[in-house]
JSON list of C-alpha atoms and ligand atoms in Angstrom, two decimals:
[
{"chain": "A", "resi": 1, "resn": "UNK", "atom": "CA", "xyz": [-135.08, 30.63, 13.37]},
{"chain": "A", "resi": 2, "resn": "UNK", "atom": "CA", "xyz": [-133.77, 28.18, 15.90]},
{"chain": "A", "resi": 3, "resn": "UNK", "atom": "CA", "xyz": [-134.52, 24.48, 16.24]},
{"chain": "A", "resi": 4, "resn": "UNK", "atom": "CA", "xyz": [-137.14, 25.08, 18.89]},
{"chain": "A", "resi": 5, "resn": "UNK", "atom": "CA", "xyz": [-139.14, 26.77, 16.19]},
{"chain": "A", "resi": 6, "resn": "UNK", "atom": "CA", "xyz": [-139.93, 30.38, 17.01]},
{"chain": "A", "resi": 7, "resn": "UNK", "atom": "CA", "xyz": [-138.52, 33.86, 16.91]},
{"chain": "A", "resi": 8, "resn": "UNK", "atom": "CA", "xyz": [-137.59, 35.81, 20.00]},
{"chain": "A", "resi": 9, "resn": "UNK", "atom": "CA", "xyz": [-140.51, 37.80, 21.37]},
{"chain": "A", "resi": 10, "resn": "UNK", "atom": "CA", "xyz": [-139.74, 40.82, 23.55]},
{"chain": "A", "resi": 11, "resn": "UNK", "atom": "CA", "xyz": [-142.25, 42.28, 25.97]},
{"chain": "A", "resi": 12, "resn": "UNK", "atom": "CA", "xyz": [-144.53, 44.87, 24.37]},
{"chain": "A", "resi": 13, "resn": "UNK", "atom": "CA", "xyz": [-144.35, 48.40, 25.74]},
{"chain": "A", "resi": 14, "resn": "UNK", "atom": "CA", "xyz": [-147.72, 48.03, 27.49]},
{"chain": "A", "resi": 15, "resn": "UNK", "atom": "CA", "xyz": [-146.47, 45.00, 29.45]},
{"chain": "A", "resi": 16, "resn": "UNK", "atom": "CA", "xyz": [-143.21, 46.74, 30.37]},
{"chain": "A", "resi": 17, "resn": "UNK", "atom": "CA", "xyz": [-145.10, 49.78, 31.61]},
{"chain": "A", "resi": 18, "resn": "UNK", "atom": "CA", "xyz": [-147.37, 47.67, 33.85]},
{"chain": "A", "resi": 19, "resn": "UNK", "atom": "CA", "xyz": [-144.43, 45.65, 35.16]},
{"chain": "A", "resi": 20, "resn": "UNK", "atom": "CA", "xyz": [-142.49, 48.83, 35.91]},
{"chain": "A", "resi": 21, "resn": "UNK", "atom": "CA", "xyz": [-145.46, 50.20, 37.83]},
{"chain": "A", "resi": 22, "resn": "UNK", "atom": "CA", "xyz": [-145.69, 46.90, 39.77]},
{"chain": "A", "resi": 23, "resn": "UNK", "atom": "CA", "xyz": [-142.03, 47.00, 40.91]},
{"chain": "A", "resi": 24, "resn": "UNK", "atom": "CA", "xyz": [-142.16, 50.60, 42.17]},
{"chain": "A", "resi": 25, "resn": "UNK", "atom": "CA", "xyz": [-142.27, 51.25, 45.92]},
{"chain": "A", "resi": 26, "resn": "UNK", "atom": "CA", "xyz": [-142.80, 54.92, 46.83]},
{"chain": "A", "resi": 27, "resn": "UNK", "atom": "CA", "xyz": [-142.07, 55.84, 43.24]},
{"chain": "A", "resi": 28, "resn": "UNK", "atom": "CA", "xyz": [-138.69, 54.10, 43.19]},
{"chain": "A", "resi": 29, "resn": "UNK", "atom": "CA", "xyz": [-138.25, 50.91, 41.14]},
{"chain": "A", "resi": 30, "resn": "UNK", "atom": "CA", "xyz": [-136.84, 47.90, 42.95]},
{"chain": "A", "resi": 31, "resn": "UNK", "atom": "CA", "xyz": [-135.54, 44.58, 41.65]},
{"chain": "A", "resi": 32, "resn": "UNK", "atom": "CA", "xyz": [-138.31, 42.01, 42.04]},
{"chain": "A", "resi": 33, "resn": "UNK", "atom": "CA", "xyz": [-135.77, 39.28, 42.65]},
{"chain": "A", "resi": 34, "resn": "UNK", "atom": "CA", "xyz": [-133.22, 40.67, 45.13]},
{"chain": "A", "resi": 35, "resn": "UNK", "atom": "CA", "xyz": [-134.93, 43.90, 46.13]},
{"chain": "A", "resi": 36, "resn": "UNK", "atom": "CA", "xyz": [-132.20, 46.44, 45.45]},
{"chain": "A", "resi": 37, "resn": "UNK", "atom": "CA", "xyz": [-133.08, 49.86, 44.13]},
{"chain": "A", "resi": 38, "resn": "UNK", "atom": "CA", "xyz": [-132.94, 49.95, 40.33]},
{"chain": "A", "resi": 39, "resn": "UNK", "atom": "CA", "xyz": [-130.90, 52.70, 38.71]},
{"chain": "A", "resi": 40, "resn": "UNK", "atom": "CA", "xyz": [-131.13, 53.82, 35.09]},
{"chain": "A", "resi": 41, "resn": "UNK", "atom": "CA", "xyz": [-129.41, 51.33, 32.80]},
{"chain": "A", "resi": 42, "resn": "UNK", "atom": "CA", "xyz": [-129.52, 48.54, 35.36]},
{"chain": "A", "resi": 43, "resn": "UNK", "atom": "CA", "xyz": [-133.04, 47.38, 34.63]},
{"chain": "A", "resi": 44, "resn": "UNK", "atom": "CA", "xyz": [-134.04, 44.28, 32.69]},
{"chain": "A", "resi": 45, "resn": "UNK", "atom": "CA", "xyz": [-137.48, 42.97, 31.81]},
{"chain": "A", "resi": 46, "resn": "UNK", "atom": "CA", "xyz": [-136.73, 39.34, 32.42]},
{"chain": "A", "resi": 47, "resn": "UNK", "atom": "CA", "xyz": [-138.66, 36.40, 30.97]},
{"chain": "A", "resi": 48, "resn": "UNK", "atom": "CA", "xyz": [-139.29, 34.30, 34.10]},
{"chain": "A", "resi": 49, "resn": "UNK", "atom": "CA", "xyz": [-139.72, 31.28, 31.82]},
{"chain": "A", "resi": 50, "resn": "UNK", "atom": "CA", "xyz": [-137.17, 31.88, 29.09]},
{"chain": "A", "resi": 51, "resn": "UNK", "atom": "CA", "xyz": [-138.46, 33.03, 25.73]},
{"chain": "A", "resi": 52, "resn": "UNK", "atom": "CA", "xyz": [-136.57, 30.24, 24.02]},
{"chain": "A", "resi": 53, "resn": "UNK", "atom": "CA", "xyz": [-138.39, 27.71, 26.22]},
{"chain": "A", "resi": 54, "resn": "UNK", "atom": "CA", "xyz": [-141.85, 28.89, 25.14]},
{"chain": "A", "resi": 55, "resn": "UNK", "atom": "CA", "xyz": [-142.16, 31.64, 27.78]},
{"chain": "A", "resi": 56, "resn": "UNK", "atom": "CA", "xyz": [-144.86, 34.07, 26.71]},
{"chain": "A", "resi": 57, "resn": "UNK", "atom": "CA", "xyz": [-144.24, 37.85, 26.62]},
{"chain": "A", "resi": 58, "resn": "UNK", "atom": "CA", "xyz": [-147.01, 38.51, 29.16]},
{"chain": "A", "resi": 59, "resn": "UNK", "atom": "CA", "xyz": [-147.12, 40.45, 32.42]},
{"chain": "A", "resi": 60, "resn": "UNK", "atom": "CA", "xyz": [-147.22, 37.21, 34.47]},
{"chain": "A", "resi": 61, "resn": "UNK", "atom": "CA", "xyz": [-144.00, 36.02, 32.82]},
{"chain": "A", "resi": 62, "resn": "UNK", "atom": "CA", "xyz": [-142.27, 39.39, 33.19]},
{"chain": "A", "resi": 63, "resn": "UNK", "atom": "CA", "xyz": [-139.96, 40.17, 36.08]},
{"chain": "A", "resi": 64, "resn": "UNK", "atom": "CA", "xyz": [-138.36, 43.56, 36.58]},
{"chain": "A", "resi": 65, "resn": "UNK", "atom": "CA", "xyz": [-134.87, 42.58, 37.64]},
{"chain": "A", "resi": 66, "resn": "UNK", "atom": "CA", "xyz": [-131.51, 44.23, 38.07]},
{"chain": "A", "resi": 67, "resn": "UNK", "atom": "CA", "xyz": [-129.41, 43.60, 34.97]},
{"chain": "A", "resi": 68, "resn": "UNK", "atom": "CA", "xyz": [-126.01, 43.52, 36.65]},
{"chain": "A", "resi": 69, "resn": "UNK", "atom": "CA", "xyz": [-126.55, 40.51, 38.91]},
{"chain": "A", "resi": 70, "resn": "UNK", "atom": "CA", "xyz": [-129.98, 38.82, 38.93]},
{"chain": "A", "resi": 71, "resn": "UNK", "atom": "CA", "xyz": [-130.73, 38.87, 35.22]},
{"chain": "A", "resi": 72, "resn": "UNK", "atom": "CA", "xyz": [-127.21, 38.00, 34.08]},
{"chain": "A", "resi": 73, "resn": "UNK", "atom": "CA", "xyz": [-126.97, 35.17, 36.57]},
{"chain": "A", "resi": 74, "resn": "UNK", "atom": "CA", "xyz": [-130.29, 33.62, 35.50]},
{"chain": "A", "resi": 75, "resn": "UNK", "atom": "CA", "xyz": [-129.52, 33.97, 31.81]},
{"chain": "A", "resi": 76, "resn": "UNK", "atom": "CA", "xyz": [-126.07, 32.40, 31.95]},
{"chain": "A", "resi": 77, "resn": "UNK", "atom": "CA", "xyz": [-126.53, 29.77, 34.66]},
{"chain": "A", "resi": 78, "resn": "UNK", "atom": "CA", "xyz": [-130.14, 28.66, 34.05]},
{"chain": "A", "resi": 79, "resn": "UNK", "atom": "CA", "xyz": [-131.69, 29.72, 30.75]},
{"chain": "A", "resi": 80, "resn": "UNK", "atom": "CA", "xyz": [-128.81, 29.25, 28.33]},
{"chain": "A", "resi": 81, "resn": "UNK", "atom": "CA", "xyz": [-127.80, 25.77, 29.58]},
{"chain": "A", "resi": 82, "resn": "UNK", "atom": "CA", "xyz": [-131.43, 24.62, 29.45]},
{"chain": "A", "resi": 83, "resn": "UNK", "atom": "CA", "xyz": [-131.84, 25.90, 25.89]},
{"chain": "A", "resi": 84, "resn": "UNK", "atom": "CA", "xyz": [-128.53, 24.34, 24.83]},
{"chain": "A", "resi": 85, "resn": "UNK", "atom": "CA", "xyz": [-129.68, 21.04, 26.21]},
{"chain": "A", "resi": 86, "resn": "UNK", "atom": "CA", "xyz": [-133.04, 21.35, 24.42]},
{"chain": "A", "resi": 87, "resn": "UNK", "atom": "CA", "xyz": [-131.15, 21.97, 21.17]},
{"chain": "A", "resi": 88, "resn": "UNK", "atom": "CA", "xyz": [-128.85, 18.98, 21.75]},
{"chain": "A", "resi": 89, "resn": "UNK", "atom": "CA", "xyz": [-131.79, 16.66, 22.40]},
{"chain": "A", "resi": 90, "resn": "UNK", "atom": "CA", "xyz": [-133.65, 17.90, 19.31]},
{"chain": "A", "resi": 91, "resn": "UNK", "atom": "CA", "xyz": [-130.58, 17.50, 17.10]},
{"chain": "A", "resi": 92, "resn": "UNK", "atom": "CA", "xyz": [-129.92, 14.02, 18.37]},
{"chain": "A", "resi": 93, "resn": "UNK", "atom": "CA", "xyz": [-133.51, 12.82, 18.06]},
{"chain": "A", "resi": 94, "resn": "UNK", "atom": "CA", "xyz": [-134.01, 14.16, 14.54]},
{"chain": "A", "resi": 95, "resn": "UNK", "atom": "CA", "xyz": [-130.67, 13.14, 13.04]},
{"chain": "A", "resi": 96, "resn": "UNK", "atom": "CA", "xyz": [-129.31, 16.67, 12.73]},
{"chain": "A", "resi": 97, "resn": "UNK", "atom": "CA", "xyz": [-125.87, 15.91, 14.13]},
{"chain": "A", "resi": 98, "resn": "UNK", "atom": "CA", "xyz": [-122.85, 15.72, 11.81]},
{"chain": "A", "resi": 99, "resn": "UNK", "atom": "CA", "xyz": [-121.93, 12.21, 10.68]},
{"chain": "A", "resi": 100, "resn": "UNK", "atom": "CA", "xyz": [-119.13, 10.49, 12.52]},
{"chain": "A", "resi": 101, "resn": "UNK", "atom": "CA", "xyz": [-117.58, 8.80, 9.48]},
{"chain": "A", "resi": 102, "resn": "UNK", "atom": "CA", "xyz": [-113.86, 9.29, 9.32]},
{"chain": "A", "resi": 103, "resn": "UNK", "atom": "CA", "xyz": [-112.54, 11.09, 6.27]},
{"chain": "A", "resi": 104, "resn": "UNK", "atom": "CA", "xyz": [-110.62, 8.59, 4.14]},
{"chain": "A", "resi": 105, "resn": "UNK", "atom": "CA", "xyz": [-107.17, 9.65, 3.03]},
{"chain": "A", "resi": 106, "resn": "UNK", "atom": "CA", "xyz": [-103.79, 8.19, 2.23]},
{"chain": "A", "resi": 107, "resn": "UNK", "atom": "CA", "xyz": [-102.44, 9.54, 5.49]},
{"chain": "A", "resi": 108, "resn": "UNK", "atom": "CA", "xyz": [-98.95, 10.77, 6.08]},
{"chain": "A", "resi": 109, "resn": "UNK", "atom": "CA", "xyz": [-95.80, 9.06, 4.87]},
{"chain": "A", "resi": 110, "resn": "UNK", "atom": "CA", "xyz": [-93.79, 7.41, 7.60]},
{"chain": "A", "resi": 111, "resn": "UNK", "atom": "CA", "xyz": [-90.75, 9.49, 8.48]},
{"chain": "A", "resi": 112, "resn": "UNK", "atom": "CA", "xyz": [-87.36, 7.88, 7.90]},
{"chain": "A", "resi": 113, "resn": "UNK", "atom": "CA", "xyz": [-85.62, 6.77, 11.08]},
{"chain": "A", "resi": 114, "resn": "UNK", "atom": "CA", "xyz": [-83.48, 9.43, 12.66]},
{"chain": "A", "resi": 115, "resn": "UNK", "atom": "CA", "xyz": [-79.85, 9.10, 13.53]},
{"chain": "A", "resi": 116, "resn": "UNK", "atom": "CA", "xyz": [-79.09, 8.67, 17.20]},
{"chain": "A", "resi": 117, "resn": "UNK", "atom": "CA", "xyz": [-75.91, 8.00, 19.14]},
{"chain": "A", "resi": 118, "resn": "UNK", "atom": "CA", "xyz": [-76.93, 4.41, 19.86]},
{"chain": "A", "resi": 119, "resn": "UNK", "atom": "CA", "xyz": [-78.01, 3.79, 16.26]},
{"chain": "A", "resi": 120, "resn": "UNK", "atom": "CA", "xyz": [-75.52, 5.31, 13.85]},
{"chain": "A", "resi": 121, "resn": "UNK", "atom": "CA", "xyz": [-76.21, 5.81, 10.13]},
{"chain": "A", "resi": 122, "resn": "UNK", "atom": "CA", "xyz": [-76.15, 2.56, 8.22]},
{"chain": "A", "resi": 123, "resn": "UNK", "atom": "CA", "xyz": [-73.32, 2.47, 5.77]},
{"chain": "A", "resi": 124, "resn": "UNK", "atom": "CA", "xyz": [-73.93, 0.92, 2.43]},
{"chain": "A", "resi": 125, "resn": "UNK", "atom": "CA", "xyz": [-71.12, -1.36, 1.35]},
{"chain": "B", "resi": 201, "resn": "LIG", "atom": "ZN1", "xyz": [-131.72, 41.88, 41.58]}
]
């Protein structure tokens, strides 16, 4: 479970089938975002409103997109930053951030002064 409170919900098979049918032109599937022809392995059923941001797994929220560019780009440049921000805001507002108190310790001993050419070793007399 994440802080936003629900598990990931993938599209059911029935929704994926209908979405696939919708994106086909002359029997060939095309990316609904950029329009390129979709090849096997390069197809992604994309949550138009991200699942982690309460996007429902319905046909209206399902886009058939190419995985290699459209889907990756949306996931990494739009969805993930928005969800990270939502998590940060939740953590801050509900006191779930780590405390900022400094750990108390004796610290390190101060090193003895080093010998340099301008400050030779003190001789004890
Ligand atoms: Zn595309």
